[in-house]
Short mmCIF file of C-alpha atoms and ligand atoms in Angstrom, two decimals:
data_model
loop_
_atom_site.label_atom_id
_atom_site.label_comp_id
_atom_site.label_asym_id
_atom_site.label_seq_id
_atom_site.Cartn_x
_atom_site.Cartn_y
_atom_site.Cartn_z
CA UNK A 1 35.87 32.97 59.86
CA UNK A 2 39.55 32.59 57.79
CA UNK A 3 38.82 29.28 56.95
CA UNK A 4 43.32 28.97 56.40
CA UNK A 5 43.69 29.65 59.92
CA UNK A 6 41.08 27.92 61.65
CA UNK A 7 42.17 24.59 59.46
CA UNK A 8 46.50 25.72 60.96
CA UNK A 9 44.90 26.24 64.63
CA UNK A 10 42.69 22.92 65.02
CA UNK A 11 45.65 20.85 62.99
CA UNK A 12 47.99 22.05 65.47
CA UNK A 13 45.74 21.28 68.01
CA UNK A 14 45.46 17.71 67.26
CA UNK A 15 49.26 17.02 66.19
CA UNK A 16 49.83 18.27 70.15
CA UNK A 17 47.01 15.64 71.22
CA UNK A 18 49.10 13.12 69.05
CA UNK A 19 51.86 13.50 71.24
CA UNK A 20 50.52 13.10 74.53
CA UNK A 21 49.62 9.37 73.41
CA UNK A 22 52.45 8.51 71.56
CA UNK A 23 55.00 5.33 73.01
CA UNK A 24 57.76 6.37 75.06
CA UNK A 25 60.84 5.39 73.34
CA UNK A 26 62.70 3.30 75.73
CA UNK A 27 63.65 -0.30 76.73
CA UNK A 28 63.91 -2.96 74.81
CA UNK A 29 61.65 -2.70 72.48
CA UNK A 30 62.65 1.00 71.65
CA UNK A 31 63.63 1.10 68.10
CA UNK A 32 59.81 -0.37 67.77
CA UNK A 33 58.54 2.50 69.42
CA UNK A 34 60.79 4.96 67.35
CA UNK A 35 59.60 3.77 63.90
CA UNK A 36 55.44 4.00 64.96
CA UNK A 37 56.83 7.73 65.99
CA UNK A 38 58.61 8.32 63.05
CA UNK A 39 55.39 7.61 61.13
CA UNK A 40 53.10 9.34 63.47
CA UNK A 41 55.23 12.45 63.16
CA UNK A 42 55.51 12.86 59.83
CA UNK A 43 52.97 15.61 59.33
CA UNK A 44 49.90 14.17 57.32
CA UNK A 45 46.75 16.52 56.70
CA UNK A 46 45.00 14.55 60.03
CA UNK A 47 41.86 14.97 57.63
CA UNK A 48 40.17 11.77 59.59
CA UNK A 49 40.50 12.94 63.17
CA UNK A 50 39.61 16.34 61.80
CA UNK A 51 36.35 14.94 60.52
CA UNK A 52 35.95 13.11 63.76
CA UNK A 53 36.37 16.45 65.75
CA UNK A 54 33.95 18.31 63.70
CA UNK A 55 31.44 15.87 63.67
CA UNK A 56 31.82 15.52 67.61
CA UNK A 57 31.48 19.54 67.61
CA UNK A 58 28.59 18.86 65.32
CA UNK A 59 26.39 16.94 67.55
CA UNK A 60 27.15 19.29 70.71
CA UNK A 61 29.85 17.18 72.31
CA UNK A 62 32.31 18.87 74.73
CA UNK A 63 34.06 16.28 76.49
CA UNK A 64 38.04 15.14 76.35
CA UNK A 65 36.58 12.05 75.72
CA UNK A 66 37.17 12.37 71.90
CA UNK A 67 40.98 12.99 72.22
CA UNK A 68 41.92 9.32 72.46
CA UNK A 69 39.53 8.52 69.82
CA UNK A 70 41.36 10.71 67.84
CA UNK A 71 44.42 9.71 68.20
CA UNK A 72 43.92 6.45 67.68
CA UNK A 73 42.00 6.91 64.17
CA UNK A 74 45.67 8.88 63.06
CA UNK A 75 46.98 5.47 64.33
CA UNK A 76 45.20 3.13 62.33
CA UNK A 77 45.03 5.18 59.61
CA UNK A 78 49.23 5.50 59.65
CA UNK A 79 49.72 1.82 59.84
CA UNK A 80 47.61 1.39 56.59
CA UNK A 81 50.21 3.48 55.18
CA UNK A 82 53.22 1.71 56.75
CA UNK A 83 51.75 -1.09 55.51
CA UNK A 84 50.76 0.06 52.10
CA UNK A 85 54.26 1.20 50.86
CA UNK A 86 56.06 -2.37 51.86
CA UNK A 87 57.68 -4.16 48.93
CA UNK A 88 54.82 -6.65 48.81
CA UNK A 89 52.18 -3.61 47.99
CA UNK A 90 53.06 -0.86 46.38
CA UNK A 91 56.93 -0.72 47.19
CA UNK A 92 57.11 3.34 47.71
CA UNK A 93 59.96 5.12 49.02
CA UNK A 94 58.49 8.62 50.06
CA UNK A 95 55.31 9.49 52.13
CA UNK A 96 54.57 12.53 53.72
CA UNK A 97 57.77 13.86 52.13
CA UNK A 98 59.93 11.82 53.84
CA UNK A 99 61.61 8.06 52.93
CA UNK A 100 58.86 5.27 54.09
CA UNK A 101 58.99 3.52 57.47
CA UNK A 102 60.53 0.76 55.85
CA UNK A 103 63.05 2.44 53.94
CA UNK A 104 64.59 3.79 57.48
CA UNK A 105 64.08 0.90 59.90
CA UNK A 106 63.98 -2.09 57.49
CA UNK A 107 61.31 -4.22 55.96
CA UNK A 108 60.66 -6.12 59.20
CA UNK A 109 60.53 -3.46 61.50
CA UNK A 110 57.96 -2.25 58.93
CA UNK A 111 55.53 -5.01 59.49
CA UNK A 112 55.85 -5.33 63.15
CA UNK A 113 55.64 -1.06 63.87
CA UNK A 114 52.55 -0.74 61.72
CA UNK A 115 50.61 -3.94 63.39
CA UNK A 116 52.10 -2.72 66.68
CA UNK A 117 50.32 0.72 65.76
CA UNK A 118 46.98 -0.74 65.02
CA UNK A 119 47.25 -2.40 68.44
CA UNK A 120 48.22 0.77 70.40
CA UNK A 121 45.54 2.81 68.66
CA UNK A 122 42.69 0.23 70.70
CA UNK A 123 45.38 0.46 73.77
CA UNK A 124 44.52 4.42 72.95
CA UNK A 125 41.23 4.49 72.54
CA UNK A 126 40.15 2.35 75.43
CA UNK A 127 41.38 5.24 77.57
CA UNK A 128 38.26 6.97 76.36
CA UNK A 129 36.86 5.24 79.42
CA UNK A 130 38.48 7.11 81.92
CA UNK A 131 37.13 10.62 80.40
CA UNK A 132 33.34 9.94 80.18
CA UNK A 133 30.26 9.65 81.96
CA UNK A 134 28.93 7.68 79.32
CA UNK A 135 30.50 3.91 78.75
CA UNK A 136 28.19 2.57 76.53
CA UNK A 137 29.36 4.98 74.00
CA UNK A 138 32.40 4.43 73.89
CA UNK A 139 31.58 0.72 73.24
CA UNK A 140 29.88 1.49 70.58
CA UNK A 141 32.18 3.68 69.10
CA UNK A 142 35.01 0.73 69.49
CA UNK A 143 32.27 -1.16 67.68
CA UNK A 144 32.06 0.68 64.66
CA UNK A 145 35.91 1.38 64.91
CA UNK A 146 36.65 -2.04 65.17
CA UNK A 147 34.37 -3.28 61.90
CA UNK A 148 35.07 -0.62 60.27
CA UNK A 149 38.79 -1.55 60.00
CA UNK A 150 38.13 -5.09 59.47
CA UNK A 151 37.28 -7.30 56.61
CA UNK A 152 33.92 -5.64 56.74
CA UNK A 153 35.85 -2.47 55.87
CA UNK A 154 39.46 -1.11 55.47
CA UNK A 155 41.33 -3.96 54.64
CA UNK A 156 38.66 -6.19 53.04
CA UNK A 157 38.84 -3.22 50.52
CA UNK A 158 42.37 -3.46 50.32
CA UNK A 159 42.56 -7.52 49.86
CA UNK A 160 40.20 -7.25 47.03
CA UNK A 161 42.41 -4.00 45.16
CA UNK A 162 45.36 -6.14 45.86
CA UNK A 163 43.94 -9.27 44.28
CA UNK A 164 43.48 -7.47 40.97
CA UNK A 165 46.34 -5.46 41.02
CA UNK A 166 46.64 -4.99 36.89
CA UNK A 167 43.34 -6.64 35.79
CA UNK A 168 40.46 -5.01 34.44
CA UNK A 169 37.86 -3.79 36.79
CA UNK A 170 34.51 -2.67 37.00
CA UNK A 171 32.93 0.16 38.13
CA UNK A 172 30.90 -1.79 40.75
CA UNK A 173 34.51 -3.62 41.62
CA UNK A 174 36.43 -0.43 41.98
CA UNK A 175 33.28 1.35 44.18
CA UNK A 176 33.36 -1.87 46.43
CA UNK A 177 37.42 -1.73 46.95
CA UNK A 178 37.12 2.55 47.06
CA UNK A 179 34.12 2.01 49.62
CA UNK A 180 36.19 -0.05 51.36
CA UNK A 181 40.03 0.97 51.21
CA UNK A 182 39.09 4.87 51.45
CA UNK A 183 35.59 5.27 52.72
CA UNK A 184 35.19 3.01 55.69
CA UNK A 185 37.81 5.06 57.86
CA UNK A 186 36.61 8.61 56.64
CA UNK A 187 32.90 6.40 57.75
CA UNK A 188 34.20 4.97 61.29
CA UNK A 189 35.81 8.97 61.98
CA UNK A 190 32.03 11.05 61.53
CA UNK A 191 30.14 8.01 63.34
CA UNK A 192 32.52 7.57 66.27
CA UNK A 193 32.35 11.15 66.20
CA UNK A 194 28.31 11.48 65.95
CA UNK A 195 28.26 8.77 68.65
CA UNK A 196 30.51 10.04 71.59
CA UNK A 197 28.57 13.21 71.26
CA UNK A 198 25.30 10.96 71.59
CA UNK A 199 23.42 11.01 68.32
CA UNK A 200 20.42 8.98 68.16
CA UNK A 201 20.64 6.22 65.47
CA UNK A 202 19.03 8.08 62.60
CA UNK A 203 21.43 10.66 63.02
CA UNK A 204 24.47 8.53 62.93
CA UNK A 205 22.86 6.75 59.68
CA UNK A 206 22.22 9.75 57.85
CA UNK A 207 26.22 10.98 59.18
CA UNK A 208 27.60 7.33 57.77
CA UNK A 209 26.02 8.00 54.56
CA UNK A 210 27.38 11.69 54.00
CA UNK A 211 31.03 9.95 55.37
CA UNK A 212 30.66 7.18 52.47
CA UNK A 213 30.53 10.20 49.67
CA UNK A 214 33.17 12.18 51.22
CA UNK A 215 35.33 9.44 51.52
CA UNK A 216 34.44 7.92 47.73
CA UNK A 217 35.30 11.69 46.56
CA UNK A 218 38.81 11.86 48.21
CA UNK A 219 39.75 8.82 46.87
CA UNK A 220 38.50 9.84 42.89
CA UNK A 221 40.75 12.92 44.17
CA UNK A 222 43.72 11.15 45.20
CA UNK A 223 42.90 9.43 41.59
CA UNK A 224 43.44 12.98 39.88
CA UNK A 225 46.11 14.47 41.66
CA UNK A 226 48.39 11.10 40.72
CA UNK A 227 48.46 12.03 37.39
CA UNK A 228 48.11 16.39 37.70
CA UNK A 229 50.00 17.04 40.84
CA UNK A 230 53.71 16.46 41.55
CA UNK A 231 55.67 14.35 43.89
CA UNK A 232 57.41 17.58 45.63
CA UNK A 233 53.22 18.52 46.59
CA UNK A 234 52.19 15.50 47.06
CA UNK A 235 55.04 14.18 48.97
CA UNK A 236 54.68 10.97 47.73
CA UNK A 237 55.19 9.68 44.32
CA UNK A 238 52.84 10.56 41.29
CA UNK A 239 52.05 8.40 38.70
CA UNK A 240 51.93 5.37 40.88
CA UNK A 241 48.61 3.92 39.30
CA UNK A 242 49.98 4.02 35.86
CA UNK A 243 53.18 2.35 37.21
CA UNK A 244 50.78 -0.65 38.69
CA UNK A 245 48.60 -0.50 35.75
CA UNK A 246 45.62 0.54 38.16
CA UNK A 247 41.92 1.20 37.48
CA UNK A 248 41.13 4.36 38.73
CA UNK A 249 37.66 6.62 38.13
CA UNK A 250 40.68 8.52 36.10
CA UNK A 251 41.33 5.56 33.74
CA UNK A 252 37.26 4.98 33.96
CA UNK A 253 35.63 8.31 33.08
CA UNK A 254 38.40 10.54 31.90
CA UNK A 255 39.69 13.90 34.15
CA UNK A 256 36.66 15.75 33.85
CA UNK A 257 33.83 13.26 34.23
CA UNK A 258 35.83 12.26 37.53
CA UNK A 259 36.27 15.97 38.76
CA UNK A 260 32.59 16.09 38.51
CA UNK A 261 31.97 13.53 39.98
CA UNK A 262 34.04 14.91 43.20
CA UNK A 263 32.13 17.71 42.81
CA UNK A 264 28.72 16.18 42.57
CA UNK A 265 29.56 13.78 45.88
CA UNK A 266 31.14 16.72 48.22
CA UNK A 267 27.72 18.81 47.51
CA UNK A 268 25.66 15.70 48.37
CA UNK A 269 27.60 15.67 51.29
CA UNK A 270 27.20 18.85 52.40
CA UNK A 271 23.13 18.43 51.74
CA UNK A 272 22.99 15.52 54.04
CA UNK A 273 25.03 17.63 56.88
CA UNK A 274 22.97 20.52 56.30
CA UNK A 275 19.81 18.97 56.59
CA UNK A 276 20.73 17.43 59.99
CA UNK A 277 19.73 21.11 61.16
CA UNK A 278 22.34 21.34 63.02
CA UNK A 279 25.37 24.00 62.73
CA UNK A 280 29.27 23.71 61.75
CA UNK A 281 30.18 25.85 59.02
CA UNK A 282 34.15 24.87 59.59
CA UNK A 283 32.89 21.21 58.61
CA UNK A 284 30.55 21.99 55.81
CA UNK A 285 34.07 24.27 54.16
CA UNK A 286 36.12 21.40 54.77
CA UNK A 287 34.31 19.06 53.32
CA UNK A 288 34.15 21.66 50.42
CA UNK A 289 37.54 22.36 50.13
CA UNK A 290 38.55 18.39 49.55
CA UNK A 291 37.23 18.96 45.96
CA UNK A 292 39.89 21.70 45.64
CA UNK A 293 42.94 20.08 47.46
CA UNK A 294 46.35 19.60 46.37
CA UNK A 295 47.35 16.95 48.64
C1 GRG B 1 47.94 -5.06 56.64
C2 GRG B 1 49.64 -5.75 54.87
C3 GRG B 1 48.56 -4.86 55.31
C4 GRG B 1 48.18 -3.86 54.50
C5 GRG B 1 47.13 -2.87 54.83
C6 GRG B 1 44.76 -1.41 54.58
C7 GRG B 1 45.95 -1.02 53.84
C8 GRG B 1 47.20 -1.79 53.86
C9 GRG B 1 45.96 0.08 53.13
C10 GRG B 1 44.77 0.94 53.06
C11 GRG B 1 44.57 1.36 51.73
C12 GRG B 1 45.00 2.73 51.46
C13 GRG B 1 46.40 3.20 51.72
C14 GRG B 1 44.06 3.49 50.92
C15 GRG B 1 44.33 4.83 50.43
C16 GRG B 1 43.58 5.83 51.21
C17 GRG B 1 44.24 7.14 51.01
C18 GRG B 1 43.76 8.03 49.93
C19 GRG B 1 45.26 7.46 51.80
C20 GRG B 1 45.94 8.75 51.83
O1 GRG B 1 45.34 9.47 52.87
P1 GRG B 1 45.70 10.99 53.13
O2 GRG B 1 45.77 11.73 51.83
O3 GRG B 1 47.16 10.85 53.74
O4 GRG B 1 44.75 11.50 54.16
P2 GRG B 1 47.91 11.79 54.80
O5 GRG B 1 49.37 11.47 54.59
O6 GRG B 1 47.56 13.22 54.51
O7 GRG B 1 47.44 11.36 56.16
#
């Protein structure tokens, strides 16, 4: 297997799925529905519904009832974004490579496109119940979707990294708000995953705790590449944590100790899959690969 082209083929499998969900831009509230578009189409590695599918694959699942799922993981995770470059957070004017939602549609159309994306990814994902034979998980997978998110996850992270923007941190602060911010979505993608396809509770655990490390090592990645990688690769600005004197595993341990520790998590990660005894080689590279990424 080219690992290159399998990774082009299955993105450009999804970004097609991405469409078939998005709003229609039209009536009144169009220029709403153009700005959650805008977002949504900005490219983005889709690493999260990526992990979803190949967990789903994992676990022997075959139905379409993963594609709104999908979807509506990209969604949440783009309004975090949206949301995450306003003035009142980090104030950024690129993502993806292009000017932030905010910078093109204005600060309020910022707020209300990336709540009204959160929304429409659970209008999304509800679909799921017209494509399966089996409700129950797809309640469950709203579940962990939903608390995943939530202050339990996603943005309880996030409240807790905004409230000490600039203050020193330690490292069992900045592993609760990484955990959190980073983790918890990269978490809710493998178990929704694991659980559409029907994995027994064990299974699901054991997939929740592999998602924890991946997630914990992207985010000690993201870490590096702001102060190694540029803002034309990137497609967002570097340097950003300096700029909001941030505590990072960087600022922590140092480059190497951090790269290491990306390294150390991803193979972890791998184990865990492994030993599942189950077989997706694309997964277990892609997981790999993270430690090497540029973006
Ligand atoms: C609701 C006001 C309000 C704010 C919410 C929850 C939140 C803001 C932000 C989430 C925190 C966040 C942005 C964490 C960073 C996670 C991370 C490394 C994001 C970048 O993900 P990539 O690299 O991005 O997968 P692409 O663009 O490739 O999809």
């Amino acid at each position: 297997m080219n690992f290159q082209d399998e990774l082009t083929k299955r993105t450009d499998e999804i970004e097609k799925g991405i469409r078939e969900f998005l709003p229609k831009e039209e009536g009144f509230a169009k220029s709403m529905a153009q700005a959650m578009n805008y977002s949504m189409l900005a490219g983005g590695k889709r690493l999260r519904p990526l992990l979803m599918q190949e967990t789903y694959r994992l676990f022997g699942g075959k139905e379409k009832v993963i594609r709104p799922f999908m979807t509506g993981m990209e969604m949440i995770h783009t309004h975090s974004l949206i949301h995450d470059d306003l003035p009142a957070l980090d104030n950024d004017d690129y993502r993806r490579g292009r000017l932030t939602t905010h910078k093109v549609y204005g600060e309020a159309m910022g707020i209300l496109s990336g709540v009204a994306l959160l929304n429409y990814a659970y209008e999304t994902m509800l679909l799921a119940f017209e494509r399966t034979a089996y409700p129950e998980r797809v309640i469950r997978g709203l579940s962990v979707m939903a608390e995943k998110t939530g202050i339990h996850g996603m943005l309880g992270g996030q409240s807790v990294d905004v409230e000490n923007d600039g203050t020193p941190l330690t490292k069992e602060m900045l592993d609760y708000i990484y955990r959190n911010k980073t983790s918890a979505l990269i978490e809710a993608a493998m178990m929704t995953g694991a659980i559409l396809a029907g994995a027994d509770e064990n299974s699901v655990a054991i997939i929740e705790e592999a998602a924890g490390k991946i997630g914990l090592a992207f985010q000690i990645q993201d870490d590096i590449l702001d102060v190694t990688s540029t803002e034309e690769e990137l497609g967002k600005p570097v340097h950003s944590d300096e700029k909001n004197n941030k505590v990072t595993y960087v600022t922590l341990f140092g480059i190497e100790e951090a790269s290491r520790q990306v390294k150390e998590l991803s193979e972890d990660a791998v184990s865990l899959l492994k030993g599942l005894n189950k077989n997706n080689e694309f997964l277990y590279l892609l997981v790999e690969k993270l430690i090497n990424r540029r973006k």
